[in-house]
PDB file of C-alpha atoms and ligand atoms in Angstrom:
ATOM      1  CA  UNK A 129       0.000   0.000   0.000  1.00 47.00           C
ATOM      2  CA  UNK A 130       0.918   3.605   0.291  1.00 52.00           C
ATOM      3  CA  UNK A 131       4.026   4.807   2.000  1.00 54.00           C
ATOM      4  CA  UNK A 132       3.252   8.389   2.811  1.00 51.00           C
ATOM      5  CA  UNK A 133       4.293  10.895   5.365  1.00 51.00           C
ATOM      6  CA  UNK A 134       1.783  12.970   7.298  1.00 55.00           C
ATOM      7  CA  UNK A 135       2.875  16.062   5.443  1.00 64.00           C
ATOM      8  CA  UNK A 136       1.761  14.660   2.139  1.00 80.00           C
ATOM      9  CA  UNK A 137      -1.287  16.300   0.583  1.00 87.00           C
ATOM     10  CA  UNK A 138      -3.645  14.542  -1.755  1.00 95.00           C
ATOM     11  CA  UNK A 139      -5.130  17.514  -3.570  1.00 96.00           C
ATOM     12  CA  UNK A 140      -4.835  15.979  -7.010  1.00 98.00           C
ATOM     13  CA  UNK A 141      -4.706  12.722  -8.914  1.00 98.00           C
ATOM     14  CA  UNK A 142      -1.718  12.083 -11.186  1.00 98.00           C
ATOM     15  CA  UNK A 143      -1.910   9.313 -13.762  1.00 98.00           C
ATOM     16  CA  UNK A 144       1.322   7.807 -14.964  1.00 98.00           C
ATOM     17  CA  UNK A 145       1.954   4.868 -17.261  1.00 98.00           C
ATOM     18  CA  UNK A 146       2.920   3.842 -20.750  1.00 96.00           C
ATOM     19  CA  UNK A 147       1.381   5.255 -23.919  1.00 94.00           C
ATOM     20  CA  UNK A 148      -1.926   3.585 -24.650  1.00 92.00           C
ATOM     21  CA  UNK A 149      -2.856   2.659 -21.107  1.00 96.00           C
ATOM     22  CA  UNK A 150      -5.782   5.088 -21.163  1.00 95.00           C
ATOM     23  CA  UNK A 151      -4.416   7.908 -18.991  1.00 97.00           C
ATOM     24  CA  UNK A 152      -6.159  10.654 -20.952  1.00 97.00           C
ATOM     25  CA  UNK A 153      -9.455   8.871 -21.566  1.00 97.00           C
ATOM     26  CA  UNK A 154      -9.839   7.579 -18.019  1.00 98.00           C
ATOM     27  CA  UNK A 155      -8.461  10.833 -16.615  1.00 98.00           C
ATOM     28  CA  UNK A 156     -11.069  12.935 -18.421  1.00 98.00           C
ATOM     29  CA  UNK A 157     -13.833  10.723 -17.106  1.00 98.00           C
ATOM     30  CA  UNK A 158     -12.494  10.903 -13.542  1.00 98.00           C
ATOM     31  CA  UNK A 159     -12.255  14.687 -13.777  1.00 98.00           C
ATOM     32  CA  UNK A 160     -15.823  14.961 -15.082  1.00 98.00           C
ATOM     33  CA  UNK A 161     -17.133  12.692 -12.354  1.00 98.00           C
ATOM     34  CA  UNK A 162     -15.334  14.422  -9.478  1.00 98.00           C
ATOM     35  CA  UNK A 163     -15.734  17.926 -10.946  1.00 98.00           C
ATOM     36  CA  UNK A 164     -11.965  18.276 -11.068  1.00 98.00           C
ATOM     37  CA  UNK A 165      -9.991  20.105 -13.751  1.00 98.00           C
ATOM     38  CA  UNK A 166      -8.354  17.848 -16.327  1.00 98.00           C
ATOM     39  CA  UNK A 167      -4.784  18.591 -17.403  1.00 98.00           C
ATOM     40  CA  UNK A 168      -2.755  16.585 -19.897  1.00 98.00           C
ATOM     41  CA  UNK A 169       0.961  17.425 -19.810  1.00 98.00           C
ATOM     42  CA  UNK A 170       1.393  16.627 -23.522  1.00 97.00           C
ATOM     43  CA  UNK A 171      -1.473  18.972 -24.435  1.00 98.00           C
ATOM     44  CA  UNK A 172      -0.055  21.826 -22.346  1.00 98.00           C
ATOM     45  CA  UNK A 173       3.400  21.364 -23.880  1.00 98.00           C
ATOM     46  CA  UNK A 174       1.968  21.317 -27.413  1.00 98.00           C
ATOM     47  CA  UNK A 175      -0.179  24.392 -26.786  1.00 98.00           C
ATOM     48  CA  UNK A 176       2.726  26.379 -25.365  1.00 97.00           C
ATOM     49  CA  UNK A 177       5.175  25.333 -28.059  1.00 97.00           C
ATOM     50  CA  UNK A 178       2.610  25.884 -30.781  1.00 97.00           C
ATOM     51  CA  UNK A 179       3.606  22.573 -32.303  1.00 96.00           C
ATOM     52  CA  UNK A 180       2.995  18.877 -32.037  1.00 95.00           C
ATOM     53  CA  UNK A 181       5.054  16.565 -29.823  1.00 95.00           C
ATOM     54  CA  UNK A 182       6.340  14.833 -32.975  1.00 93.00           C
ATOM     55  CA  UNK A 183       7.576  18.221 -34.237  1.00 96.00           C
ATOM     56  CA  UNK A 184       9.252  19.038 -30.924  1.00 97.00           C
ATOM     57  CA  UNK A 185      11.025  15.658 -30.998  1.00 95.00           C
ATOM     58  CA  UNK A 186      12.033  16.108 -34.658  1.00 95.00           C
ATOM     59  CA  UNK A 187      13.126  19.748 -34.487  1.00 97.00           C
ATOM     60  CA  UNK A 188      14.493  20.103 -30.962  1.00 96.00           C
ATOM     61  CA  UNK A 189      15.136  16.533 -29.863  1.00 97.00           C
ATOM     62  CA  UNK A 190      13.861  14.432 -26.984  1.00 96.00           C
ATOM     63  CA  UNK A 191      16.047  16.121 -24.297  1.00 97.00           C
ATOM     64  CA  UNK A 192      14.402  19.478 -25.096  1.00 97.00           C
ATOM     65  CA  UNK A 193      10.978  17.872 -24.729  1.00 97.00           C
ATOM     66  CA  UNK A 194      11.984  16.338 -21.376  1.00 98.00           C
ATOM     67  CA  UNK A 195      13.046  19.771 -20.130  1.00 98.00           C
ATOM     68  CA  UNK A 196       9.662  21.237 -21.001  1.00 98.00           C
ATOM     69  CA  UNK A 197       8.039  18.301 -19.234  1.00 98.00           C
ATOM     70  CA  UNK A 198      10.054  18.760 -16.015  1.00 98.00           C
ATOM     71  CA  UNK A 199       9.435  22.512 -16.034  1.00 98.00           C
ATOM     72  CA  UNK A 200       5.716  21.910 -16.282  1.00 98.00           C
ATOM     73  CA  UNK A 201       5.754  19.348 -13.446  1.00 98.00           C
ATOM     74  CA  UNK A 202       7.257  21.980 -11.156  1.00 97.00           C
ATOM     75  CA  UNK A 203       4.423  24.360 -11.985  1.00 97.00           C
ATOM     76  CA  UNK A 204       1.813  21.857 -10.872  1.00 98.00           C
ATOM     77  CA  UNK A 205       2.666  21.844  -7.172  1.00 96.00           C
ATOM     78  CA  UNK A 206       0.080  24.489  -6.320  1.00 94.00           C
ATOM     79  CA  UNK A 207      -2.758  22.865  -8.222  1.00 97.00           C
ATOM     80  CA  UNK A 208      -5.919  21.738  -6.473  1.00 97.00           C
ATOM     81  CA  UNK A 209      -8.673  19.388  -7.615  1.00 98.00           C
ATOM     82  CA  UNK A 210      -6.896  18.473 -10.816  1.00 98.00           C
ATOM     83  CA  UNK A 211      -6.518  15.170 -12.632  1.00 98.00           C
ATOM     84  CA  UNK A 212      -3.079  15.273 -14.214  1.00 98.00           C
ATOM     85  CA  UNK A 213      -2.474  12.908 -17.100  1.00 98.00           C
ATOM     86  CA  UNK A 214       1.246  12.617 -17.779  1.00 98.00           C
ATOM     87  CA  UNK A 215       3.323  11.663 -20.820  1.00 97.00           C
ATOM     88  CA  UNK A 216       4.568   8.079 -20.697  1.00 97.00           C
ATOM     89  CA  UNK A 217       8.215   8.991 -20.133  1.00 97.00           C
ATOM     90  CA  UNK A 218       7.688  11.591 -17.426  1.00 98.00           C
ATOM     91  CA  UNK A 219       8.191   9.392 -14.326  1.00 98.00           C
ATOM     92  CA  UNK A 220      11.543   8.146 -15.607  1.00 97.00           C
ATOM     93  CA  UNK A 221      13.033  11.271 -14.082  1.00 98.00           C
ATOM     94  CA  UNK A 222      12.836  10.646 -10.308  1.00 97.00           C
ATOM     95  CA  UNK A 223      12.445  14.362  -9.509  1.00 98.00           C
ATOM     96  CA  UNK A 224       9.242  14.461 -11.580  1.00 98.00           C
ATOM     97  CA  UNK A 225       7.662  11.622  -9.642  1.00 98.00           C
ATOM     98  CA  UNK A 226       8.839  12.995  -6.310  1.00 97.00           C
ATOM     99  CA  UNK A 227       7.291  16.352  -7.148  1.00 98.00           C
ATOM    100  CA  UNK A 228       3.950  14.819  -8.171  1.00 98.00           C
ATOM    101  CA  UNK A 229       3.851  12.819  -4.950  1.00 97.00           C
ATOM    102  CA  UNK A 230       3.956  15.964  -2.827  1.00 96.00           C
ATOM    103  CA  UNK A 231       0.467  16.990  -3.982  1.00 97.00           C
ATOM    104  CA  UNK A 232      -1.147  14.088  -5.816  1.00 98.00           C
ATOM    105  CA  UNK A 233      -2.068  10.478  -5.381  1.00 98.00           C
ATOM    106  CA  UNK A 234       0.004   8.875  -8.123  1.00 98.00           C
ATOM    107  CA  UNK A 235      -1.772   6.076  -9.948  1.00 98.00           C
ATOM    108  CA  UNK A 236      -0.094   3.995 -12.616  1.00 98.00           C
ATOM    109  CA  UNK A 237      -2.197   2.511 -15.378  1.00 98.00           C
ATOM    110  CA  UNK A 238      -0.761  -0.742 -16.604  1.00 97.00           C
ATOM    111  CA  UNK A 239      -1.190  -2.965 -19.672  1.00 96.00           C
ATOM    112  CA  UNK A 240       0.861  -5.671 -21.389  1.00 96.00           C
ATOM    113  CA  UNK A 241       3.085  -4.771 -24.375  1.00 95.00           C
ATOM    114  CA  UNK A 242       0.739  -6.698 -26.679  1.00 95.00           C
ATOM    115  CA  UNK A 243      -2.304  -4.758 -25.499  1.00 95.00           C
ATOM    116  CA  UNK A 244      -0.442  -1.465 -25.766  1.00 95.00           C
ATOM    117  CA  UNK A 245       0.678  -2.323 -29.269  1.00 93.00           C
ATOM    118  CA  UNK A 246      -2.881  -3.209 -30.227  1.00 91.00           C
ATOM    119  CA  UNK A 247      -4.059   0.180 -28.940  1.00 90.00           C
ATOM    120  CA  UNK A 248      -1.337   2.544 -30.174  1.00 87.00           C
ATOM    121  CA  UNK A 249       1.036   0.625 -32.443  1.00 78.00           C
ATOM    122  CA  UNK A 250      -0.376   2.262 -35.552  1.00 76.00           C
ATOM    123  CA  UNK A 251      -0.849   5.786 -34.297  1.00 77.00           C
ATOM    124  CA  UNK A 252       1.408   8.278 -36.063  1.00 76.00           C
ATOM    125  CA  UNK A 253       1.557  10.921 -33.303  1.00 80.00           C
ATOM    126  CA  UNK A 254       3.823   8.926 -30.989  1.00 82.00           C
ATOM    127  CA  UNK A 255       7.414   9.562 -32.065  1.00 80.00           C
ATOM    128  CA  UNK A 256       8.906   6.840 -29.871  1.00 84.00           C
ATOM    129  CA  UNK A 257       6.968   4.221 -31.789  1.00 82.00           C
ATOM    130  CA  UNK A 258       8.291   5.341 -35.173  1.00 85.00           C
ATOM    131  CA  UNK A 259      10.351   2.197 -35.365  1.00 86.00           C
ATOM    132  CA  UNK A 260      10.621  -0.676 -37.848  1.00 88.00           C
ATOM    133  CA  UNK A 261       9.469  -3.030 -35.083  1.00 90.00           C
ATOM    134  CA  UNK A 262       7.110  -1.045 -32.833  1.00 89.00           C
ATOM    135  CA  UNK A 263       6.075  -4.069 -30.725  1.00 92.00           C
ATOM    136  CA  UNK A 264       9.716  -4.790 -29.851  1.00 94.00           C
ATOM    137  CA  UNK A 265      10.129  -1.096 -29.048  1.00 93.00           C
ATOM    138  CA  UNK A 266       7.103  -1.168 -26.724  1.00 94.00           C
ATOM    139  CA  UNK A 267       8.496  -4.272 -24.992  1.00 96.00           C
ATOM    140  CA  UNK A 268      11.946  -2.840 -24.416  1.00 96.00           C
ATOM    141  CA  UNK A 269      10.739   0.628 -23.365  1.00 96.00           C
ATOM    142  CA  UNK A 270       8.129  -0.827 -21.040  1.00 97.00           C
ATOM    143  CA  UNK A 271      10.575  -3.137 -19.311  1.00 97.00           C
ATOM    144  CA  UNK A 272      13.089  -0.294 -18.923  1.00 97.00           C
ATOM    145  CA  UNK A 273      10.379   1.878 -17.392  1.00 97.00           C
ATOM    146  CA  UNK A 274       8.714  -0.705 -15.215  1.00 97.00           C
ATOM    147  CA  UNK A 275      10.829   0.109 -12.104  1.00 97.00           C
ATOM    148  CA  UNK A 276       9.731   3.752 -12.369  1.00 98.00           C
ATOM    149  CA  UNK A 277       6.067   3.003 -12.963  1.00 98.00           C
ATOM    150  CA  UNK A 278       6.108   0.676  -9.958  1.00 97.00           C
ATOM    151  CA  UNK A 279       6.882   3.590  -7.701  1.00 97.00           C
ATOM    152  CA  UNK A 280       3.312   4.840  -8.080  1.00 98.00           C
ATOM    153  CA  UNK A 281       1.103   4.684  -4.990  1.00 97.00           C
ATOM    154  CA  UNK A 282      -1.400   2.475  -6.773  1.00 97.00           C
ATOM    155  CA  UNK A 283      -1.187   0.232  -9.805  1.00 98.00           C
ATOM    156  CA  UNK A 284      -4.339  -0.323 -11.886  1.00 98.00           C
ATOM    157  CA  UNK A 285      -4.341  -3.017 -14.537  1.00 97.00           C
ATOM    158  CA  UNK A 286      -6.259  -1.721 -17.548  1.00 97.00           C
ATOM    159  CA  UNK A 287      -5.762  -4.813 -19.674  1.00 94.00           C
ATOM    160  CA  UNK A 288      -9.329  -6.100 -19.714  1.00 92.00           C
ATOM    161  CA  UNK A 289     -11.125  -3.138 -18.210  1.00 95.00           C
ATOM    162  CA  UNK A 290     -13.283  -0.575 -19.934  1.00 96.00           C
ATOM    163  CA  UNK A 291     -12.383   3.104 -19.588  1.00 97.00           C
ATOM    164  CA  UNK A 292     -15.374   3.494 -17.306  1.00 98.00           C
ATOM    165  CA  UNK A 293     -14.207   0.695 -15.042  1.00 98.00           C
ATOM    166  CA  UNK A 294     -10.670   2.106 -14.925  1.00 98.00           C
ATOM    167  CA  UNK A 295     -12.089   5.525 -13.995  1.00 98.00           C
ATOM    168  CA  UNK A 296     -14.127   3.952 -11.194  1.00 98.00           C
ATOM    169  CA  UNK A 297     -11.057   2.180  -9.865  1.00 98.00           C
ATOM    170  CA  UNK A 298      -9.141   5.460  -9.834  1.00 98.00           C
ATOM    171  CA  UNK A 299     -11.918   7.247  -7.954  1.00 98.00           C
ATOM    172  CA  UNK A 300     -12.211   4.394  -5.462  1.00 98.00           C
ATOM    173  CA  UNK A 301      -8.472   4.438  -4.767  1.00 97.00           C
ATOM    174  CA  UNK A 302      -8.460   8.221  -4.401  1.00 97.00           C
ATOM    175  CA  UNK A 303     -11.316   8.178  -1.885  1.00 96.00           C
ATOM    176  CA  UNK A 304      -9.652   5.389   0.050  1.00 95.00           C
ATOM    177  CA  UNK A 305      -6.360   7.265   0.204  1.00 95.00           C
ATOM    178  CA  UNK A 306      -8.100  10.469   1.248  1.00 90.00           C
ATOM    179  CA  UNK A 307      -9.950   8.746   4.075  1.00 88.00           C
ATOM    180  CA  UNK A 308      -6.675   7.335   5.393  1.00 83.00           C
ATOM    181  CA  UNK A 309      -4.962  10.678   5.072  1.00 74.00           C
ATOM    182  CA  UNK A 310      -7.428  13.045   6.501  1.00 64.00           C
TER     183      UNK A 310
HETATM  184  C1  LIG B 425       6.078   9.539 -24.520  1.00 64.01           C
HETATM  185  C2  LIG B 425       4.718   9.427 -24.406  1.00 64.01           C
HETATM  186  C3  LIG B 425       3.794  10.409 -24.987  1.00 64.01           C
HETATM  187  C4  LIG B 425       4.499  11.747 -25.194  1.00 64.01           C
HETATM  188  C5  LIG B 425       5.757  11.568 -25.948  1.00 64.01           C
HETATM  189  C6  LIG B 425       6.745  10.643 -25.243  1.00 64.01           C
HETATM  190  C7  LIG B 425       6.927   8.504 -23.884  1.00 64.01           C
HETATM  191  O1  LIG B 425       2.688  10.586 -24.110  1.00 64.01           O
HETATM  192  O2  LIG B 425       4.769  12.370 -23.964  1.00 64.01           O
HETATM  193  O3  LIG B 425       5.436  11.067 -27.210  1.00 64.01           O
HETATM  194  O4  LIG B 425       8.120   8.775 -23.660  1.00 64.01           O
HETATM  195  O5  LIG B 425       6.407   7.411 -23.558  1.00 64.01           O
HETATM  196  P1  LIG B 425       1.492   9.524 -23.908  1.00 64.01           P
HETATM  197  O6  LIG B 425       1.942   8.541 -22.884  1.00 64.01           O
HETATM  198  O7  LIG B 425       0.378  10.374 -23.405  1.00 64.01           O
HETATM  199  O8  LIG B 425       1.224   8.918 -25.244  1.00 64.01           O
END
């Protein structure tokens, strides 16, 4: 279960996890249900840059994108009642996860590489999957990231669940954590 200090606040919900695990879809539904604001880090970065993530990767490189991501994470510490959906690579930087944990319950959405590939393998807007063998890329990236994803407070398997069911699980876990931490 959760290892939290008494100083930790649970004002927000942060969703982490690999591409295609349903962070944005489930996150929007959770936000609607709880009357929270929904924020997607990729959307904010794209809006500010005035270009798509694929363009940022192509023109400025992945490190530049990661800097924008970390900068944005730091801005979120004063948020309240927000569901934050994060880009799949964001928790790989420990400072990002540590920062999210100061104000949010961090929930990781999980799915197998095969399921992820089925969901996003053919989508053109994910630069990291522009690879001759996208399934192999999903497998290797997912296993490299697993130790980071596992540092979430809660892990929700999305493999066979509908978006609605995943959203309900998230809300249930949030309420549970809040009741423990009041
Ligand atoms: C990335 C995931 C994407 C986006 C970028 C990099 C990753 O977000 O941030 O393409 O490193 O896994 P989603 O997880 O929302 O697709």
